[in-house]
Coordinates of C-alpha atoms in Angstrom, one line a residue:
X15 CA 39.2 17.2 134.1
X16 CA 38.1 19.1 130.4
X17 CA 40.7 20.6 128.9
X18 CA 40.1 23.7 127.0
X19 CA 40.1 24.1 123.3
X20 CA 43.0 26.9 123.9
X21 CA 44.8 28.2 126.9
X22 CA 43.2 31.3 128.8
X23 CA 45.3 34.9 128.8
X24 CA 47.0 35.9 131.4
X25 CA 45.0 36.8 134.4
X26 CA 42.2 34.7 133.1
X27 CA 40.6 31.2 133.7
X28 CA 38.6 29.0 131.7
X29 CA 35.1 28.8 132.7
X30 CA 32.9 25.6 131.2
X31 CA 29.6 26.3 133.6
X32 CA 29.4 30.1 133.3
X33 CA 31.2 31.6 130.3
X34 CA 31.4 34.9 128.6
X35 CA 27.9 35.2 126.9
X36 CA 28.2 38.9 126.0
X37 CA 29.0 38.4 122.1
X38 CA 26.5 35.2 122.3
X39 CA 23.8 37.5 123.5
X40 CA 24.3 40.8 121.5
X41 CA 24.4 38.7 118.3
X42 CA 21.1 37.3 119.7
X43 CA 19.2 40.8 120.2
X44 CA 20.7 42.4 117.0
X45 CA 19.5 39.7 114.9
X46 CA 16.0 39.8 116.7
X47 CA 16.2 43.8 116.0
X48 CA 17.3 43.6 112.6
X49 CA 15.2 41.1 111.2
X50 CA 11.6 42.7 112.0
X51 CA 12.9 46.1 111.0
X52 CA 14.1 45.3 107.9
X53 CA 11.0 43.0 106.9
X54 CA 8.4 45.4 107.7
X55 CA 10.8 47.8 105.4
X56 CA 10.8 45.6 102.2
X57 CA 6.7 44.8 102.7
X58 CA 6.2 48.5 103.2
X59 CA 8.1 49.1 100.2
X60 CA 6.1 46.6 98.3
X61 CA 2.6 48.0 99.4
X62 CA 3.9 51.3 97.9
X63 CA 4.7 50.0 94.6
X64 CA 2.0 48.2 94.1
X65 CA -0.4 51.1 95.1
X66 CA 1.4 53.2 92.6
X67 CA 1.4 50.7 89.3
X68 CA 0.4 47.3 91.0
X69 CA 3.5 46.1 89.2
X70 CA 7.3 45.3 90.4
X71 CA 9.9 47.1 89.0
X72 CA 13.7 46.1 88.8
X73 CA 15.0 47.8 91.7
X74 CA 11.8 46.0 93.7
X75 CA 13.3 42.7 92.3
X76 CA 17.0 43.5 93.6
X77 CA 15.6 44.7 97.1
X78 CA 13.8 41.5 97.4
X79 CA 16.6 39.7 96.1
X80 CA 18.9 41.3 99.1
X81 CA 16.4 41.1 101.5
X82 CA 16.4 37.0 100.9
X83 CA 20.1 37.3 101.5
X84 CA 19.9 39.3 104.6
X85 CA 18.0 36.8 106.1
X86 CA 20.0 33.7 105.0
X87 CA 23.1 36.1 106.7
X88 CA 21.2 36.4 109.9
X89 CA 20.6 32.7 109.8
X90 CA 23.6 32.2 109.4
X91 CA 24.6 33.8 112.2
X92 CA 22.8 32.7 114.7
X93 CA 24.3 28.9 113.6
X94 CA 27.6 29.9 114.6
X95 CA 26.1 30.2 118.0
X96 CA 25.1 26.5 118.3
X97 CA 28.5 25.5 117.2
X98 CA 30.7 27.8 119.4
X99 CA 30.2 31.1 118.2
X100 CA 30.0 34.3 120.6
X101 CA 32.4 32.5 123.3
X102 CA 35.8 32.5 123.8
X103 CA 37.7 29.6 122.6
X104 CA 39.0 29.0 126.0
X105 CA 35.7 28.6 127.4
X106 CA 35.0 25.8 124.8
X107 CA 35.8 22.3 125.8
X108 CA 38.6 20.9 123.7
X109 CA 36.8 17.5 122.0
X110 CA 34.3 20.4 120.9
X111 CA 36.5 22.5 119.0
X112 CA 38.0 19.5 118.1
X113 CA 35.0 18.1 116.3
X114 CA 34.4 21.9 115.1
X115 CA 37.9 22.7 113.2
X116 CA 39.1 18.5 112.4
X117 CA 35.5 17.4 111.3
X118 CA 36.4 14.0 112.5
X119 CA 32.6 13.4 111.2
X120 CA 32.6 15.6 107.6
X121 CA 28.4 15.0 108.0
X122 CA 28.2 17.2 111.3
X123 CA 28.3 20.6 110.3
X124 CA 31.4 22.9 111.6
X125 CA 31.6 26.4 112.8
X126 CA 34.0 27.2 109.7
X127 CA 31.3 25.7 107.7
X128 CA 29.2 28.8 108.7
X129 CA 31.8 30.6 108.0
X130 CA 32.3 29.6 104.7
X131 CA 28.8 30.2 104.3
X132 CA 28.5 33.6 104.9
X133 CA 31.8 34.4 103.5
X134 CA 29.9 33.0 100.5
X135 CA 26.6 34.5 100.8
X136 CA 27.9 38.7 101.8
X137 CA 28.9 39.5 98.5
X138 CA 25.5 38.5 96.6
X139 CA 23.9 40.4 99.5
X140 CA 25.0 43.7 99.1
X141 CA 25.3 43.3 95.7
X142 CA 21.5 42.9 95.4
X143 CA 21.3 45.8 97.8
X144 CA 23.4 48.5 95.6
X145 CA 21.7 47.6 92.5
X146 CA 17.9 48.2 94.1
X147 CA 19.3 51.1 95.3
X148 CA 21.5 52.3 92.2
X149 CA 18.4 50.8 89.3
X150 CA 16.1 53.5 91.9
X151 CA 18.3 56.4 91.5
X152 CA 18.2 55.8 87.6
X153 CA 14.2 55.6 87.1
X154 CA 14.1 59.2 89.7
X155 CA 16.8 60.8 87.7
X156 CA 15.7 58.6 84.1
X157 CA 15.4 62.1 82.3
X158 CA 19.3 62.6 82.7
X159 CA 20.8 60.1 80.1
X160 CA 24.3 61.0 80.5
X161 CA 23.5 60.1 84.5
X162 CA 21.5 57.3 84.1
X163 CA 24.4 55.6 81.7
X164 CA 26.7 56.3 84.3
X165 CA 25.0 54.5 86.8
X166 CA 24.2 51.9 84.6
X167 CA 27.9 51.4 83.5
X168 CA 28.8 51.6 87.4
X169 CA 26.3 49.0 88.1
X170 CA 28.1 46.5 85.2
X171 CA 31.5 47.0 86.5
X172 CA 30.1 45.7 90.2
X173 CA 28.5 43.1 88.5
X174 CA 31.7 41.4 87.0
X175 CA 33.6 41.8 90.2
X176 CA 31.0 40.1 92.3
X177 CA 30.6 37.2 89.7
X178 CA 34.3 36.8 89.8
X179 CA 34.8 37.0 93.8
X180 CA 31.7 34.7 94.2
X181 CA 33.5 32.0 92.0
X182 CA 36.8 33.2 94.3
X183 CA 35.0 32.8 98.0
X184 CA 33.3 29.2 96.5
X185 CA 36.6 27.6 95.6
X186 CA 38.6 29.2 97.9
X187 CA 40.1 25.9 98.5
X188 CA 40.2 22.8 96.1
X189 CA 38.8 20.3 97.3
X190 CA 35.8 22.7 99.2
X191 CA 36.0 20.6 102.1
X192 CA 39.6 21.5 103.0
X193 CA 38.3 25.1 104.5
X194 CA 37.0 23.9 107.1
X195 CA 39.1 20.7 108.0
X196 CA 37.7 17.6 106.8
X197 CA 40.7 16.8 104.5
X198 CA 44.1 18.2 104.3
X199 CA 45.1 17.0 100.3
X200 CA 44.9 20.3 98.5
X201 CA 45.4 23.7 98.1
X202 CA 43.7 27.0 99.2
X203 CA 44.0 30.7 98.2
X204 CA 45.3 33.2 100.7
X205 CA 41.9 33.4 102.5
X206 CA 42.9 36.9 104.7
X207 CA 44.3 38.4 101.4
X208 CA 40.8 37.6 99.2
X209 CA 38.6 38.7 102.5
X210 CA 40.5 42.4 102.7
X211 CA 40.2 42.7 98.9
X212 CA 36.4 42.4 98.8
X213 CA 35.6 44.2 102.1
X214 CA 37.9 47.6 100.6
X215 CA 36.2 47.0 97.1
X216 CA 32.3 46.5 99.3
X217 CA 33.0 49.5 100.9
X218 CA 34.3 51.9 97.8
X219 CA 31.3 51.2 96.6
X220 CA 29.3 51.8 99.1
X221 CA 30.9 55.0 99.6
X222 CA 30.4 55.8 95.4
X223 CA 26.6 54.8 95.9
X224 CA 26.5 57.2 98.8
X225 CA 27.6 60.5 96.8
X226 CA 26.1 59.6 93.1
X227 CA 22.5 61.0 94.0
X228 CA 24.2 64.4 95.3
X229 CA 25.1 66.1 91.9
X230 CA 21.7 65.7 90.4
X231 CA 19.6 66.4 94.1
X232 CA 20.3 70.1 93.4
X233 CA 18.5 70.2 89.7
X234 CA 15.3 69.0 91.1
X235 CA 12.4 71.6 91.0
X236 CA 11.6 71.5 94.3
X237 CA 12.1 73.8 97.6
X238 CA 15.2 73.7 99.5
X239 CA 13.4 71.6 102.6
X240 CA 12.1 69.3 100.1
X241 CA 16.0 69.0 98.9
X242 CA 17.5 68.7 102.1
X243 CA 14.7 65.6 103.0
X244 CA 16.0 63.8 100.1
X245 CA 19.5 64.6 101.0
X246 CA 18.6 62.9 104.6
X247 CA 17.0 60.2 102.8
X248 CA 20.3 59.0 100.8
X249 CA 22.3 60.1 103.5
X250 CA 21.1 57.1 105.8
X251 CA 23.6 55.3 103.6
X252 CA 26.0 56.6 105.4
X253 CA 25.5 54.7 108.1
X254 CA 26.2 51.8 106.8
X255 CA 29.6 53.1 105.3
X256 CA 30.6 53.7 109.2
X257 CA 29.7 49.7 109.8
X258 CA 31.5 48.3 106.6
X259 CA 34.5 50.4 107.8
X260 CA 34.3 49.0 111.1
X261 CA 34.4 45.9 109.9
X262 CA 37.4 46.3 108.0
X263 CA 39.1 47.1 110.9
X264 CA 37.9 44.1 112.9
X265 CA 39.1 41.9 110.0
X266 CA 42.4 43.8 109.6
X267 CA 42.4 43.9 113.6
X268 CA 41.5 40.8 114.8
X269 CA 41.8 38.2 111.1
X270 CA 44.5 36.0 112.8
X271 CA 43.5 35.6 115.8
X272 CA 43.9 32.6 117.7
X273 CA 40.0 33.3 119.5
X274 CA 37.8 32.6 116.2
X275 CA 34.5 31.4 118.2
X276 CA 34.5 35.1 119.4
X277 CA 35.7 37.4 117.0
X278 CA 34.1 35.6 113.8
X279 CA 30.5 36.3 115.6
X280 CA 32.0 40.1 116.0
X281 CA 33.0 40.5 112.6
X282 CA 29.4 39.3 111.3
X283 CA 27.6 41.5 113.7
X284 CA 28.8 44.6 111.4
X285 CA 27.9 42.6 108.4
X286 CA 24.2 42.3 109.5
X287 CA 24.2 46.3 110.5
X288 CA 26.2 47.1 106.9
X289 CA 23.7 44.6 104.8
X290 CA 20.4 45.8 107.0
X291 CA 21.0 48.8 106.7
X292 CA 21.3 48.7 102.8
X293 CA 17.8 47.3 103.0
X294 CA 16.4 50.0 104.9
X295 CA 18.6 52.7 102.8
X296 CA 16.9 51.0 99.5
X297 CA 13.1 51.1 100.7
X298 CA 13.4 54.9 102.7
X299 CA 12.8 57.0 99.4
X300 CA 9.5 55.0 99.3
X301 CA 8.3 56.3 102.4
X302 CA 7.7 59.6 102.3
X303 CA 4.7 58.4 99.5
X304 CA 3.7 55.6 102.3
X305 CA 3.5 58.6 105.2
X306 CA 1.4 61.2 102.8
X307 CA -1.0 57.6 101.6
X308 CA -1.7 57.6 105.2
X309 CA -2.7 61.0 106.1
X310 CA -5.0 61.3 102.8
X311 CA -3.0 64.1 101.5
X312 CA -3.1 63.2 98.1
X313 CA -5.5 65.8 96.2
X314 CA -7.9 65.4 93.2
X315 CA -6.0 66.4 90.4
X316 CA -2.9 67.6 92.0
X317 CA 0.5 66.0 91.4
X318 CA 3.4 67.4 93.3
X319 CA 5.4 65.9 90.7
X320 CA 8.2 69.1 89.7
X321 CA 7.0 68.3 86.1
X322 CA 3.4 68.3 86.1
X323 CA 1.3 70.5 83.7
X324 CA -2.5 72.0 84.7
X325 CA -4.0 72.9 81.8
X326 CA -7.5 74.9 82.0
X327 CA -10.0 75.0 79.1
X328 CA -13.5 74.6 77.8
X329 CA -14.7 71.5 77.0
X330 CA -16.1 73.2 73.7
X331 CA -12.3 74.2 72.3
X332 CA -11.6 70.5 71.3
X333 CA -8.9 71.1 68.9
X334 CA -7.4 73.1 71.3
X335 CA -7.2 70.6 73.5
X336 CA -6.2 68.0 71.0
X337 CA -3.0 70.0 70.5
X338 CA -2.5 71.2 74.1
X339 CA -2.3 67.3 75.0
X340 CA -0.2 66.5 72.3
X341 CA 2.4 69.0 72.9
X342 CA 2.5 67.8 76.5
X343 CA 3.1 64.0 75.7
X344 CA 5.9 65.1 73.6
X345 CA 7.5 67.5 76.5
X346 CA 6.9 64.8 79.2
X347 CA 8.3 61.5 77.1
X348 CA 12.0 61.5 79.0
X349 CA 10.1 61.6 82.5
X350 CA 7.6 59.0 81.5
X351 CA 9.4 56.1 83.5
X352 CA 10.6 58.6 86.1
X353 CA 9.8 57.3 89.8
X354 CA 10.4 61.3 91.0
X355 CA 6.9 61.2 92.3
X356 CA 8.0 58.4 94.7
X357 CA 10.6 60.5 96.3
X358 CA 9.0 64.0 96.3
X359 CA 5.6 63.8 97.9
X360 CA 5.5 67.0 99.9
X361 CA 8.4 69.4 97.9
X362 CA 7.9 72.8 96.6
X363 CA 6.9 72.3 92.7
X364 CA 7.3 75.0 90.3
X365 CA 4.5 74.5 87.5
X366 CA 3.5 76.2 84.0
X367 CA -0.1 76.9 84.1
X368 CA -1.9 77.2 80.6
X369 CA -5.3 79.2 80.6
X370 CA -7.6 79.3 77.3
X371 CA -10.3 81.4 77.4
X372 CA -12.9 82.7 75.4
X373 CA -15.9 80.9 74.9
X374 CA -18.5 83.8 75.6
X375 CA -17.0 85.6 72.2
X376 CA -16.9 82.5 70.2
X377 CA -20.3 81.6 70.7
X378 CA -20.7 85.8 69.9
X379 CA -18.3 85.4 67.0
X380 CA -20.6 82.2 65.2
X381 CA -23.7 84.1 65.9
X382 CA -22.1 87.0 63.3
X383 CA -21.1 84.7 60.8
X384 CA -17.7 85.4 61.4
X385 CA -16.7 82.5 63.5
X386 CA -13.9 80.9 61.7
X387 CA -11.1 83.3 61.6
X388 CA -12.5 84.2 64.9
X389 CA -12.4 81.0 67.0
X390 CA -8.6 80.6 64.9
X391 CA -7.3 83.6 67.3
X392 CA -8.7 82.5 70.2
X393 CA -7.2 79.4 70.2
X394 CA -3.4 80.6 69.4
X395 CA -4.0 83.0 72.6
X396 CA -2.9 81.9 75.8
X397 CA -1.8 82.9 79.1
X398 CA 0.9 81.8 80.4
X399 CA 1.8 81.7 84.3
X400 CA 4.7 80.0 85.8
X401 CA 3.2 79.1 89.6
X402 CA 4.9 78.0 92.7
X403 CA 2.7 75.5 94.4
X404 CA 3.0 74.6 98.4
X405 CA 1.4 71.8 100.1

């Protein structure tokens, strides 16, 4: 008769042939969900970077950086499955869980190995993830300094913690092999107290990463729809503040209990939602440029840019011009790096319009021998016209 790896609740009976595959199979479908969704996110991503300056930029590197770690989470995951995970433990046989927890052979792998593992890999992940998102916000908003260091000083401080708890979650236990059984000489940190720590730290952040675009959203030159699409935009990140919380609770709820095949799978369900959707939060501002690339709206000679410049002259008044352009490359320096464009593709843009004119008279003026002093006031007049431009 098998015995089974732990004695059935009340009202229940253990069930070798025909167990609970519910958690087995949702862990299944999400990873088949999340895995296409999130690729095609980061290649989309990609394709609109490099049809903007054929080049990657930081926050590209971090996204692909976290995407990498997505899917080493996911494969994770689905492990656990072949070594228990997603059924009860007392619908496991009891030489199984047995082998699993003693590691009676430390060369077959464990399911608290792949716990270890992605106890290990989560905090790279969405480290990756905040800083594609966080190094975006600072090239859109790169004309506010005092912003941009803030984010930048936000981003260091996240950086130090994660170093530290990565070196934390690694040697958890000294020797490394005594997490997950195979020797019992040594000692181990308080693995339910380090695992709380970094999930209410993981999701403080995600919740500062969440609000730090909405001060500056409201100083951007463009219409109040165009505002409230980038608001939506950011606000996606919410969503995965609702799954980091939830799993919070699971690990608060459920961190000691006795059915670990089960609720370990549960508890890395909502870290796939939290980290996937960090990957689809960091490439969505791209794709508002990927939906107008697509339906050819981009004009000749049009930027919808809130700080673009038309300037309209005659090719004749070349010293104009000269001026005109350098006058413009000084006013446009701060926003040079500014990835704005990215993010507003379809907004209301308030422009300043600069119109020389003139050329009729001058050609008058030279005929009269006057030409000189004549072209001189032509070129200091200009019209100005602030213009509201709609697409």
């Amino acid at each position: 008769m098998i015995k089974p790896a732990r004695e059935p609740p009340a009202g229940q009976q253990s069930n070798f042939d025909n167990p609970n595959r519910e958690m087995y199979y949702i862990c299944i479908v999400s990873n088949a969900v999340a895995i296409p969704i999130c690729s095609i996110f980061v290649l989309l991503r990609l394709w609109v970077r490099y049809r903007l300056s054929m080049r990657l930029q930081a926050d590209d590197v971090a996204c692909i950086v976290g995407y990498i770690g997505f899917m080493g989470y996911c494969t994770i995951c689905l492990l656990m499955l072949r070594y228990g995970g997603g059924l009860h433990q007392w619908d496991v046989p009891e030489h199984l869980v047995t082998q699993y927890y003693k590691a009676s052979d430390p060369r077959v792998p464990t399911l608290l190995q792949t716990v270890y593992a992605t106890m290990v890999n989560y905090g790279p992940t969405v480290f990756a993830i905040k800083a594609a998102i966080l190094l975006f916000l600072a090239r859109i908003f790169s004309p506010y300094k005092t912003y941009v260091k803030w984010i930048y000083g936000f981003l260091g401080v996240m950086a130090v913690y994660y170093v530290v708890m990565l070196f934390l979650k690694i040697f958890i236990c000294r020797p490394i092999p005594m997490f997950w059984g195979a020797t019992t000489d040594g000692k181990c940190f308080n693995q339910r107290a380090l695992i709380l720590t970094d999930n209410v730290i993981s999701l403080l952040s995600d919740i500062v990463v969440l609000l730090l675009p909405c001060p500056l959203t409201k100083k951007l030159q463009v219409g109040l729809m165009a505002k409230l699409k980038i608001a939506a935009v950011f606000g996606m990140g919410g969503i995965a503040c609702i799954f980091g919380l939830i799993r919070l609770v699971f690990i608060i709820k459920d961190g000691k209990s006795p059915d670990q095949t089960y609720k370990f799978v549960q508890i890395n369900l909502t870290g796939i939602a939290e980290c996937g959707i960090g990957v689809v939060c960091a490439c969505f501002p791209f794709m508002p440029m990927l939906w107008t690339s697509i339906l050819h709206k981009d004009k000749p000679g049009y930027s919808s840019n809130s700080k673009s410049q038309f300037e309209m002259m005659n090719s004749s008044q070349k010293r104009s011009r000269n001026a005109t352009h350098n006058q413009a490359s000084i006013h446009y320096n701060d926003a040079a790096d500014s990835d704005e464009n990215i993010l507003i593709t379809n907004g209301k843009s308030y422009v300043t319009t600069k119109v020389h004119g003139g050329d009729d008279i001058t050609e008058h003026g030279s005929a009269s021998g006057n030409s000189d002093g004549f072209r001189a006031s032509l070129d200091d007049s200009r019209i100005y016209r602030t213009v509201e431009v709609h697409q």
